[in-house]
Coordinates of C-alpha atoms in Angstrom, one line a residue:
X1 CA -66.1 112.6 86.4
X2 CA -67.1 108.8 86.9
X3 CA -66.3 106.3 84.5
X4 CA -69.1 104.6 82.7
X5 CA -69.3 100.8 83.9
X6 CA -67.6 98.2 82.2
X7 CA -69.7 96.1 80.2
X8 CA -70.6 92.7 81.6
X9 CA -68.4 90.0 80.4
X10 CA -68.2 86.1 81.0
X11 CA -65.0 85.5 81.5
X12 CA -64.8 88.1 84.4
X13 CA -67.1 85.0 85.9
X14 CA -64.3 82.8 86.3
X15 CA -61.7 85.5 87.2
X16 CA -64.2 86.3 90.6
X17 CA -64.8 82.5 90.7
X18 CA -61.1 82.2 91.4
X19 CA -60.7 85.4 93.7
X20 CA -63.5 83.7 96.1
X21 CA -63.0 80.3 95.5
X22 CA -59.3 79.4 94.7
X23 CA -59.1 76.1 95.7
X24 CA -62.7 74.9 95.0
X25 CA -63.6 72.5 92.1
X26 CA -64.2 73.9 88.8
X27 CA -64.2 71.4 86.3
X28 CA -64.0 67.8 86.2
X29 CA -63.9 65.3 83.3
X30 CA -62.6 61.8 82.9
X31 CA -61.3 62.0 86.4
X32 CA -58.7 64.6 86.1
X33 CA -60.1 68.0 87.9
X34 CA -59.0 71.8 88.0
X35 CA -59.4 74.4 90.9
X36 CA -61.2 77.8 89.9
X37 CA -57.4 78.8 90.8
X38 CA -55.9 76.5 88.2
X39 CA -58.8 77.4 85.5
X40 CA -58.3 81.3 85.9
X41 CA -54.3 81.0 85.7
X42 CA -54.5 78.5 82.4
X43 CA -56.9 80.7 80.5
X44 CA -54.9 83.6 81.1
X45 CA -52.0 81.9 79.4
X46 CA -53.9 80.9 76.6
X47 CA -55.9 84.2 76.6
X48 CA -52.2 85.6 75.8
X49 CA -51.1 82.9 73.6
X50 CA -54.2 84.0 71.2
X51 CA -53.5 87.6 71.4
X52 CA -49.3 86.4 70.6
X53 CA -51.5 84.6 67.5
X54 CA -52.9 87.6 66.2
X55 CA -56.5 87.4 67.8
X56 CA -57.8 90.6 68.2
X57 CA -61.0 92.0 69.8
X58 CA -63.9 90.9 67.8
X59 CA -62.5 88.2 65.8
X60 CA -64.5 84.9 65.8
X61 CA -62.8 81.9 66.7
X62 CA -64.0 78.3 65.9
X63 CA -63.7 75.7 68.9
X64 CA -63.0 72.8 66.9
X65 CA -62.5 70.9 69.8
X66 CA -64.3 67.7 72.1
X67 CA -66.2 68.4 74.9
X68 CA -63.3 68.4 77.4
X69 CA -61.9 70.2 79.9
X70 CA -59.7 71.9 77.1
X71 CA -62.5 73.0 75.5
X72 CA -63.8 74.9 78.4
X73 CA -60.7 76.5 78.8
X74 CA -60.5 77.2 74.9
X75 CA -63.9 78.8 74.9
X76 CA -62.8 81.2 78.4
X77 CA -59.6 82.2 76.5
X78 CA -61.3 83.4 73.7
X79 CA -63.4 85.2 75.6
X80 CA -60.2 86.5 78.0
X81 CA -59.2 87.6 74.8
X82 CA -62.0 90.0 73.7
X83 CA -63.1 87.6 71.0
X84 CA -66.3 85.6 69.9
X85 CA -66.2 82.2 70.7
X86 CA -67.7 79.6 68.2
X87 CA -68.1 76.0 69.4
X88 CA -68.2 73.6 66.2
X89 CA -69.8 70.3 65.9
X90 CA -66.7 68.1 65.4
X91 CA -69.8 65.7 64.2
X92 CA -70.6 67.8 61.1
X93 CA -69.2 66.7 57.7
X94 CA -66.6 69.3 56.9
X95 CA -68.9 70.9 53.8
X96 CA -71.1 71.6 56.8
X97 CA -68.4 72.7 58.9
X98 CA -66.7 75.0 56.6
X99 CA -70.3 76.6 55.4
X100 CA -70.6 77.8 59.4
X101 CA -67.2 79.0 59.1
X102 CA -68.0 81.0 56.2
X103 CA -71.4 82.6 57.3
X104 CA -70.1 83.5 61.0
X105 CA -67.1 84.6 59.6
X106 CA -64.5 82.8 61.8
X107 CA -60.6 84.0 60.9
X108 CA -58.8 81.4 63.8
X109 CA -60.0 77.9 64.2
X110 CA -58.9 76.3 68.0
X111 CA -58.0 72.2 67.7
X112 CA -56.8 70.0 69.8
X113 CA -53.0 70.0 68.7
X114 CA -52.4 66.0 68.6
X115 CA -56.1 65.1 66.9
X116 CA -55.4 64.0 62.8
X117 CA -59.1 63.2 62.9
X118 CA -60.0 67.0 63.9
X119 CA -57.1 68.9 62.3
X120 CA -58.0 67.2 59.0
X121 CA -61.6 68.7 59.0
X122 CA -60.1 72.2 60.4
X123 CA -58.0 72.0 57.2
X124 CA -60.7 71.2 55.0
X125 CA -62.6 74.3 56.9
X126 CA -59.4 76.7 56.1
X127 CA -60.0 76.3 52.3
X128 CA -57.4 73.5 52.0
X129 CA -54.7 74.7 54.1
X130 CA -51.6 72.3 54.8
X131 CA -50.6 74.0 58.0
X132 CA -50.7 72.3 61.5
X133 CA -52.1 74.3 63.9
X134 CA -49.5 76.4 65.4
X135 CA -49.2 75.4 69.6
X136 CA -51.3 77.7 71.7
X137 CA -50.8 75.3 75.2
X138 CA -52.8 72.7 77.1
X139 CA -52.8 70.3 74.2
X140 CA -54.7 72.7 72.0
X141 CA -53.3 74.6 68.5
X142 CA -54.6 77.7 66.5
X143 CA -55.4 77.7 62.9
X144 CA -55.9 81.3 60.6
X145 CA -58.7 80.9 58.2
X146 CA -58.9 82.6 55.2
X147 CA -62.6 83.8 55.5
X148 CA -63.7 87.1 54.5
X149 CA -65.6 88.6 57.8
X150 CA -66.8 92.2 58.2
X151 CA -65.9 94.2 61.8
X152 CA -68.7 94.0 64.6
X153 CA -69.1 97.6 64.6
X154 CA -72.9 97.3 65.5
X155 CA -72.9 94.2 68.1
X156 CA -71.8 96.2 71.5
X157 CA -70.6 93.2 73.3
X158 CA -70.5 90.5 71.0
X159 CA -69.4 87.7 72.5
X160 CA -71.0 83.6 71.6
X161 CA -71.9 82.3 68.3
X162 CA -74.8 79.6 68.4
X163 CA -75.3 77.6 65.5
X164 CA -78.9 77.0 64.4
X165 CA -80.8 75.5 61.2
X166 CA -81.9 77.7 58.7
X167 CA -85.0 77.5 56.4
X168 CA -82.4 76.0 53.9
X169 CA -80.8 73.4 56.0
X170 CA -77.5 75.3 56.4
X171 CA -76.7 76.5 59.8
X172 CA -77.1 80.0 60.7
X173 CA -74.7 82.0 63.4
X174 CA -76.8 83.6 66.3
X175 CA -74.8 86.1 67.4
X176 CA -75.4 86.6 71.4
X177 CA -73.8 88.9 73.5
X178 CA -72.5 88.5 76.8
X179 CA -75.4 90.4 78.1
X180 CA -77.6 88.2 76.8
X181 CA -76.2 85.0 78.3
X182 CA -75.3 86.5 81.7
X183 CA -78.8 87.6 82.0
X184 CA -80.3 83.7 81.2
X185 CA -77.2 82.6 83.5
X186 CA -78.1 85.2 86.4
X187 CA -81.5 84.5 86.7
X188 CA -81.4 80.4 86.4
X189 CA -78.6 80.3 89.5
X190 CA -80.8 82.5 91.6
X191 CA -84.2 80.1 90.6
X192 CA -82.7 77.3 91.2
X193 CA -80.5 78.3 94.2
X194 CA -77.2 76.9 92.9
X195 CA -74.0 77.3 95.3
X196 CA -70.3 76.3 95.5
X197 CA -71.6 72.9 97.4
X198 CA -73.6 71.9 93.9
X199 CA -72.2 69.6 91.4
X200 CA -73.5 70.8 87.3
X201 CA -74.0 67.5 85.2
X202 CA -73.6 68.6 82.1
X203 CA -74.7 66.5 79.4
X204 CA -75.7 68.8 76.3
X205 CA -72.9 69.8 73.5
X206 CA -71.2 73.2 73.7
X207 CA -72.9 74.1 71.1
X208 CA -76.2 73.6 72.2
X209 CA -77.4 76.6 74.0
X210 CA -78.2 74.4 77.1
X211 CA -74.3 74.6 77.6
X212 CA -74.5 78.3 78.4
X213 CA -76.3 77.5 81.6
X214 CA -73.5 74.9 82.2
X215 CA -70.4 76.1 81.7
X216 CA -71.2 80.1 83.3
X217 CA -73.8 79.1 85.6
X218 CA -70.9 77.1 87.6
X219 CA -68.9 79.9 87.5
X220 CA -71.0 82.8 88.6
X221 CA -72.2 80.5 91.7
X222 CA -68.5 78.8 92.1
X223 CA -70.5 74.9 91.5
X224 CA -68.5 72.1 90.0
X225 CA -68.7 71.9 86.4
X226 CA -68.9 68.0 85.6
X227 CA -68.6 67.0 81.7
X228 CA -70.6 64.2 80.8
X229 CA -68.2 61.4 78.6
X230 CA -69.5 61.8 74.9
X231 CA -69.3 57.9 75.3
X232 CA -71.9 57.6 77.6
X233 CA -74.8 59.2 75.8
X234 CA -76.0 56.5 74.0
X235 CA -76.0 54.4 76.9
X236 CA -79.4 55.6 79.3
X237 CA -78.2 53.3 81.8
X238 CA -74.7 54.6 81.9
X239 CA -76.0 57.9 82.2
X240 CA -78.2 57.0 85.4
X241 CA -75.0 55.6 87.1
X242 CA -72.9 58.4 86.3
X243 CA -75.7 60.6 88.0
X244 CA -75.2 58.6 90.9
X245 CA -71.3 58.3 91.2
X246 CA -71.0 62.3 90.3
X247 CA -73.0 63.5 93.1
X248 CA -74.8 65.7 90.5
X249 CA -77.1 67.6 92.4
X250 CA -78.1 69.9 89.1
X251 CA -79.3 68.3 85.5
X252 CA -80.6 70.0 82.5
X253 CA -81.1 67.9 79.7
X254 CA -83.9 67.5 76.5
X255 CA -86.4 65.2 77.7
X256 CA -85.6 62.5 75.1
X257 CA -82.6 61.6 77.6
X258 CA -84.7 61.5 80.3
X259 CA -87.2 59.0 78.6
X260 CA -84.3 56.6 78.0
X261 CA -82.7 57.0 81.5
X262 CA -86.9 56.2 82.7
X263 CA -87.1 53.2 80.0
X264 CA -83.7 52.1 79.4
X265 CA -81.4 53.5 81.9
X266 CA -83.3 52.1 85.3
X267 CA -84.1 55.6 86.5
X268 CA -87.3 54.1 88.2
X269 CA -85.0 51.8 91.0
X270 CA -82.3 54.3 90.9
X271 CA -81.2 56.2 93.9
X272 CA -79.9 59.9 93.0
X273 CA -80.8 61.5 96.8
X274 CA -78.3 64.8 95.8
X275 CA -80.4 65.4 93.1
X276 CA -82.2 68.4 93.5
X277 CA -83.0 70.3 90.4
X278 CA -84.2 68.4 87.3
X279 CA -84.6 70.9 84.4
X280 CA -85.8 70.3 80.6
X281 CA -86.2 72.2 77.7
X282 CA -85.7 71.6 73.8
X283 CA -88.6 69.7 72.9
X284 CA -92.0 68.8 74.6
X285 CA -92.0 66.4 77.5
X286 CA -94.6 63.6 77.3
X287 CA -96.7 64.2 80.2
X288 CA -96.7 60.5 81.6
X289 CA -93.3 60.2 81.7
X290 CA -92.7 63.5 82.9
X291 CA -95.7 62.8 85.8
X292 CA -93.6 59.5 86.7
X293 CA -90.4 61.7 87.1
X294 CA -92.0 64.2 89.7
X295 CA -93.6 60.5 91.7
X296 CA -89.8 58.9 91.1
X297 CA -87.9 61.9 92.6
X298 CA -90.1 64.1 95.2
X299 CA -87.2 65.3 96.4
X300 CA -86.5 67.5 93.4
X301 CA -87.6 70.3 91.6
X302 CA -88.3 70.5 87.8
X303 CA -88.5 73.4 85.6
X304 CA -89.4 73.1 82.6
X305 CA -87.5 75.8 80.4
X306 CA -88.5 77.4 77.2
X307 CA -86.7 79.4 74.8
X308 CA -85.4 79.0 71.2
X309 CA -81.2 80.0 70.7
X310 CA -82.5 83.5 69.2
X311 CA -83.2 83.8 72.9
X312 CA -81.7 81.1 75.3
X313 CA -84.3 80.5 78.5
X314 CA -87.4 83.0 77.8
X315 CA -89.9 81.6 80.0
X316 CA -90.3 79.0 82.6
X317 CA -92.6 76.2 84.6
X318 CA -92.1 74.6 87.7
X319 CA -93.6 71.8 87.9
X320 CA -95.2 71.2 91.1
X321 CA -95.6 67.4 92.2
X322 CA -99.1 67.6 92.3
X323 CA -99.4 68.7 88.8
X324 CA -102.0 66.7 87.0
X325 CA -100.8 65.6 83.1
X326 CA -104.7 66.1 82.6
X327 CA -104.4 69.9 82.8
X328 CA -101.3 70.0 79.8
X329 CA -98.0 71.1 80.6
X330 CA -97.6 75.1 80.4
X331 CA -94.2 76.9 79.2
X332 CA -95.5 79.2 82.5
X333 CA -94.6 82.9 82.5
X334 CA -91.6 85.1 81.4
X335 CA -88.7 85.3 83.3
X336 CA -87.3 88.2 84.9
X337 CA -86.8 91.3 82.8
X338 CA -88.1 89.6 79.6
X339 CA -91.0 90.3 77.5
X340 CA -93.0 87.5 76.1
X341 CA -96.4 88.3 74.3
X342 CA -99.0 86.7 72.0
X343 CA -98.7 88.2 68.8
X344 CA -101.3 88.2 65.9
X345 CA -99.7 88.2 61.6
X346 CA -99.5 92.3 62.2
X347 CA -97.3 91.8 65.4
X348 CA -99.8 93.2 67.5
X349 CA -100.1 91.5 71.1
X350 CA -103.4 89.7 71.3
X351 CA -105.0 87.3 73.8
X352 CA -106.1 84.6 71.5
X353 CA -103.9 82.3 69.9
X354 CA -101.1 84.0 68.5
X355 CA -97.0 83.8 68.0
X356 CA -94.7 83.6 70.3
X357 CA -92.5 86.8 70.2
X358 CA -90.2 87.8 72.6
X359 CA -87.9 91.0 73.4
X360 CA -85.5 92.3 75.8
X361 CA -81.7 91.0 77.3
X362 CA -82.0 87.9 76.2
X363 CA -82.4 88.3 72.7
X364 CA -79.8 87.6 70.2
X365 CA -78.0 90.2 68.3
X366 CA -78.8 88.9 64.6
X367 CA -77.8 86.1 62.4
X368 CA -74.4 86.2 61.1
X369 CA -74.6 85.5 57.1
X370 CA -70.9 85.5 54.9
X371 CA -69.4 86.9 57.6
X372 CA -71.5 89.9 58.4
X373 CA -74.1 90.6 60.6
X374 CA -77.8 91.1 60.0
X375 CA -79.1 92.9 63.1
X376 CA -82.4 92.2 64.6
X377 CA -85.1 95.1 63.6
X378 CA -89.0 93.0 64.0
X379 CA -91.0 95.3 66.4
X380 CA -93.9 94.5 68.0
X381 CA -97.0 96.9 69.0
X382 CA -96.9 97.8 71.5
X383 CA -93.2 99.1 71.0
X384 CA -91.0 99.1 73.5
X385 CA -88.1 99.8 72.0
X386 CA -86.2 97.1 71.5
X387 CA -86.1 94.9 68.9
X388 CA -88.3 91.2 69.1
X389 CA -88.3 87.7 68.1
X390 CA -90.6 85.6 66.1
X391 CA -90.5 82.1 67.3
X392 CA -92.4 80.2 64.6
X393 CA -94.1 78.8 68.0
X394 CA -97.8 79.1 68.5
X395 CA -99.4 79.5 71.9
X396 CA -102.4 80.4 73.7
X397 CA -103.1 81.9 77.4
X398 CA -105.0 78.8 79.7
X399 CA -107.1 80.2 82.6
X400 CA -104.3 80.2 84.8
X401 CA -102.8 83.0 82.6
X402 CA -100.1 81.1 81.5
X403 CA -98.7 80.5 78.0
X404 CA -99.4 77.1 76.1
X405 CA -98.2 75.6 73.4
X406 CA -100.0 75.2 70.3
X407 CA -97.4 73.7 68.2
X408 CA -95.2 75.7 65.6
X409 CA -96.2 77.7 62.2
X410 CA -93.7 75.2 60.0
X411 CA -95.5 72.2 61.5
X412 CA -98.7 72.8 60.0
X413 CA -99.7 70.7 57.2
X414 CA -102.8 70.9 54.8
X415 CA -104.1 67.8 53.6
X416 CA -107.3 67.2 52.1
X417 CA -108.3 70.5 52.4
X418 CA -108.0 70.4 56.6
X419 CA -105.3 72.6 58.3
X420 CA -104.0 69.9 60.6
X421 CA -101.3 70.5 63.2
X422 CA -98.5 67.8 63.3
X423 CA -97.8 68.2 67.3
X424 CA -101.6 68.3 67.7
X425 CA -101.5 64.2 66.5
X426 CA -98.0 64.1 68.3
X427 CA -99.5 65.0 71.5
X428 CA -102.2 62.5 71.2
X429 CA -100.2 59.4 70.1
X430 CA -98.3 60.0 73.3
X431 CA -101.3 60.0 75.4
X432 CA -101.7 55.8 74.6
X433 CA -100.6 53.7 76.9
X434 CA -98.3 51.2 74.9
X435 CA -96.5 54.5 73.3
X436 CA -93.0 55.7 74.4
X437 CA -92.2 58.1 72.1
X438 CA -93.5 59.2 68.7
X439 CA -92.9 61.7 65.6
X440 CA -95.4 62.6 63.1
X441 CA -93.4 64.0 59.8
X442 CA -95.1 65.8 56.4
X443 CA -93.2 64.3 53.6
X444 CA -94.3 66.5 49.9
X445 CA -94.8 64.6 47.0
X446 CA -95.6 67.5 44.8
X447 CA -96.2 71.0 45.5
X448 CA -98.8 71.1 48.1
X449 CA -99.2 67.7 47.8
X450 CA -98.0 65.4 50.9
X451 CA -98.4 62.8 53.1
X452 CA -98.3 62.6 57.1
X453 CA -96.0 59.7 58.5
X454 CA -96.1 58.9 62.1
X455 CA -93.0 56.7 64.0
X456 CA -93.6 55.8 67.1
X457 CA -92.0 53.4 69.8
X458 CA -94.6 51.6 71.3
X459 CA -94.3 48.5 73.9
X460 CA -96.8 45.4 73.4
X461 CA -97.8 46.8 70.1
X462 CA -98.3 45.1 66.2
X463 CA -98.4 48.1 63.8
X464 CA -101.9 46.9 63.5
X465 CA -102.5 47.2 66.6
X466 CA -101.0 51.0 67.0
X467 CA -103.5 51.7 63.6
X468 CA -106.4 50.9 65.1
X469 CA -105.5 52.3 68.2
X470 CA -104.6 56.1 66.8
X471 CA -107.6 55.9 64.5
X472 CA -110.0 55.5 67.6
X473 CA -108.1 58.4 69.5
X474 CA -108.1 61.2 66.5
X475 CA -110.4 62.5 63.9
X476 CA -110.3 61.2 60.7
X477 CA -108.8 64.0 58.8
X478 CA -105.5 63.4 61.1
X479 CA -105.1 60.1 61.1
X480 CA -101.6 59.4 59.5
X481 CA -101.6 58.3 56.4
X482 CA -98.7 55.5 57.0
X483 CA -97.5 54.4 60.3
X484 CA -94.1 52.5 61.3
X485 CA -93.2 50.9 64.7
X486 CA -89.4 51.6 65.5
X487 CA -86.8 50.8 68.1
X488 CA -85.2 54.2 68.7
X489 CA -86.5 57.8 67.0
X490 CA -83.8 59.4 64.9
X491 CA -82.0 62.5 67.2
X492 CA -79.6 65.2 65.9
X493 CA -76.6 65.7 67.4
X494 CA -78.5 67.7 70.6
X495 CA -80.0 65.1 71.0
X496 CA -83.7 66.4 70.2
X497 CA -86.0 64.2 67.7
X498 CA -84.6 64.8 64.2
X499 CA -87.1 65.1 62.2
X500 CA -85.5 65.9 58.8
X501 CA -84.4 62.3 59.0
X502 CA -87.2 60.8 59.3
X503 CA -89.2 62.7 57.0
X504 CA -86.3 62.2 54.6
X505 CA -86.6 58.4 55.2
X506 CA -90.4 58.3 55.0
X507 CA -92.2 56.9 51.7
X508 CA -93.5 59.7 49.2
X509 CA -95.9 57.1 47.2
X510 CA -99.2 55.9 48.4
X511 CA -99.0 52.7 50.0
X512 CA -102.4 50.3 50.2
X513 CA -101.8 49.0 53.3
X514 CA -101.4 53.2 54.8
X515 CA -104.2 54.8 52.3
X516 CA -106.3 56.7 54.2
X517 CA -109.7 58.1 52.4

């Protein structure tokens, strides 16, 4: 009788990685680089320096840790392991930091073993523990948390925890498994053809779910993983060199950093001939700047990738270089083996504007919530048996049969008795000439009471100016009710627009000089 087959895992990535390419570049950061050979052999020693630790199958372990190459290797031991790896944001307070803890219930926390900065926040996260972490190898040290967490007894390969805002503002664990990555990873190295002659550039943080594509997409294809200094990222221009001196022939990034490398960075003179594959996702990309991208570098190809962490990647659009901005920008079609559908409020799919819901091997588990898990269970008609996601994203079907976007469910605002959608005046704003960037934001004054703010970076502009100029492009039930001219937009540590920020900085009173009747 034959054996069942093993259940796909991403760290057996790495372990073919290094049977096919031993002596190949994995991983290179701050010019120090390790074979696939090297990587394999150090995880396995950490691997069994958890297990000595008292890691067992299914615990969740915290990567306290800076995107390094220890990091990587930290997040392939865990997995070596038969653990769920956790990547923290070493930019979160610690009140933040211990409240993920908590909810994905992590029992080890991985830091680097020399870091005060770092191991005082991992002790804050460990309820106040005085311990150092104990020595695990390659300049890295485990931690034991006290933290109640229930077994995984439902979540059949459990294997990443994503950390993603809740309705509350405290981050929720999105548990994936290592089906559900593999299958995002799989299908993005065949699209985009990667091989062992590419070179990754990977800017985004491990916790970002951009990472995934970064870290396993190198390894199932045997590409060079190259980290991105943490230094460099406010620096457009630093970024655009590095580009050039890495080789990097593969980029996925959130199109904010692409508008600085096109405005600040000197993307426009710069000369990136490896360069091949240019892919976005996380946020909408203006259509002018994206249009000058596809003129800039002919040469390349650019996807533009769609999906929120409950899912990773769900859809996709290449962009062909004779795309017209005029026509909109389309989140295209699903990708292989998932379903994507319009839904209406009963979950029924439905050809006019609807939700975006999505189901099959890409969605997540469930959220993980004081340590236990809360398993999927929306359906959608029709059923086909597995369980879906509801984005919060509105789209609609164009002619070409593809999905676009319509903006989100949370970003709808009434005001003055209109139902006005907050990308809708987004999406305009961007279309004037003078404007780089912009943000509208809903800032409540009272219940169901509010105002709309709109930021924008503009060039050649008075704020004068930019009033008159988005009163003549929108109706005047969405024309904001207070405008400011800024140098930069406020981003979150992914480095998307962070719009909490701004609305949180916005005025709540009625101002004369913003009154709109």
């Amino acid at each position: 009788m034959s054996r069942p087959p093993a259940p796909p895992r991403l760290d057996l990535l790495l372990a073919d990685a290094a049977r096919d390419h031993p002596d190949r570049p994995a991983v290179t950061a701050d010019g120090r680089t390790l074979t696939y050979a090297e990587l394999e052999r150090t995880v396995g020693e950490l691997a069994d320096a958890l297990t000595a630790a008292g890691v067992r199958p299914g615990d969740r372990v915290g990567i306290h840790v800076p995107k390094s190459i220890e990091a990587v290797l930290g997040i392939y031991a865990v997995l070596r392991s038969g653990a769920v790896a956790a990547p923290l944001d070493l930019a979160a307070p610690p009140e933040r930091t211990a409240r993920m803890v908590r909810n994905a219930g992590i029992t080890f926390l991985i830091a680097p073993a020399a870091n005060p900065a770092a191991t005082r926040a991992v002790k804050e996260c460990a309820d106040g523990g005085t311990a150092d972490p104990r020595p695990l190898g390659s300049h890295l040290g485990i931690l034991p948390v006290d933290c109640p967490a229930a077994p995984l007894t439902d979540a059949a390969g459990a294997g990443y925890v994503l950390f993603t805002s809740g309705s509350t503002g405290w981050p929720k664990g999105v548990l994936l498994s290592h089906e559900n990555v593999l299958h995002f990873v799989r299908w993005t190295v065949e699209r985009f053809g990667v091989t062992p002659a590419d070179r990754i550039g990977s800017q985004s943080s491990l916790t970002f779910d951009l990472s995934t594509f970064d870290l396993f997409g190198s390894a199932l294809s045997g590409a060079c993983l190259v980290l991105l200094p943490d230094l460099l990222k406010g620096f457009p221009r630093d970024v655009v060199e590095w580009l050039r001196t890495e080789r990097i022939s593969v980029f996925y990034a959130v199109p904010t950093l692409y508008q600085s490398m096109l405005h600040k960075g000197g993307a426009t003179g710069a000369e990136l001939p490896g360069l091949r594959v240019i892919a976005f996702a996380g946020e909408p990309f203006p259509t002018a700047e994206l249009k000058r991208y596809t003129e800039l570098f002919g040469n390349a190809e650019f996807y533009n990738l769609y999906g929120p962490t409950e899912t990773n990647v769900c859809t996709f659009e290449r962009v062909d270089h004779r795309w017209d901005p005029r026509d909109g920008l389309s989140i295209g079609r699903a990708i292989d083996g998932v379903r994507v559908e319009l839904v209406d409020e009963a979950h029924r799919a439905t050809r006019d504007e609807g939700e975006i819901a999505v189901s099959g091997p890409t969605v997540f588990l469930g959220y993980l919530t004081d340590g236990e898990l809360r398993p999927l269970t929306t359906r959608i008609s029709p059923d086909d048996g597995s369980p879906a996601y509801l984005t919060g994203d509105l789209g609609h079907y164009g002619a070409d049969g593809k999905i676009y976007l319509r903006g989100r469910r949370d970003h709808q605002v009434k005001r003055r008795g209109y139902r006005i959608d907050l990308y809708d005046i987004e999406s305009v704003v961007q279309e004037l000439p003078e404007v780089r960037t912009c943000a509208a934001v809903w800032t409540e004054s009272a219940p169901g009471e509010g105002r709309i703010v709109l930021y924008a970076v503009a060039d050649g502009m008075t704020r004068t100016l930019l009033r008159r100029a988005v009163s003549a492009a929108l109706p005047r039930h969405m024309v904001p009710d207070d405008i400011h001219l800024v140098g930069r937009l406020a981003l979150t540590g992914r480095g998307k627009i962070d719009r909490e920020a701004l609305a949180s900085a916005a005025p709540t009173q009625e101002r004369d000089h913003g009154r709109r009747q």
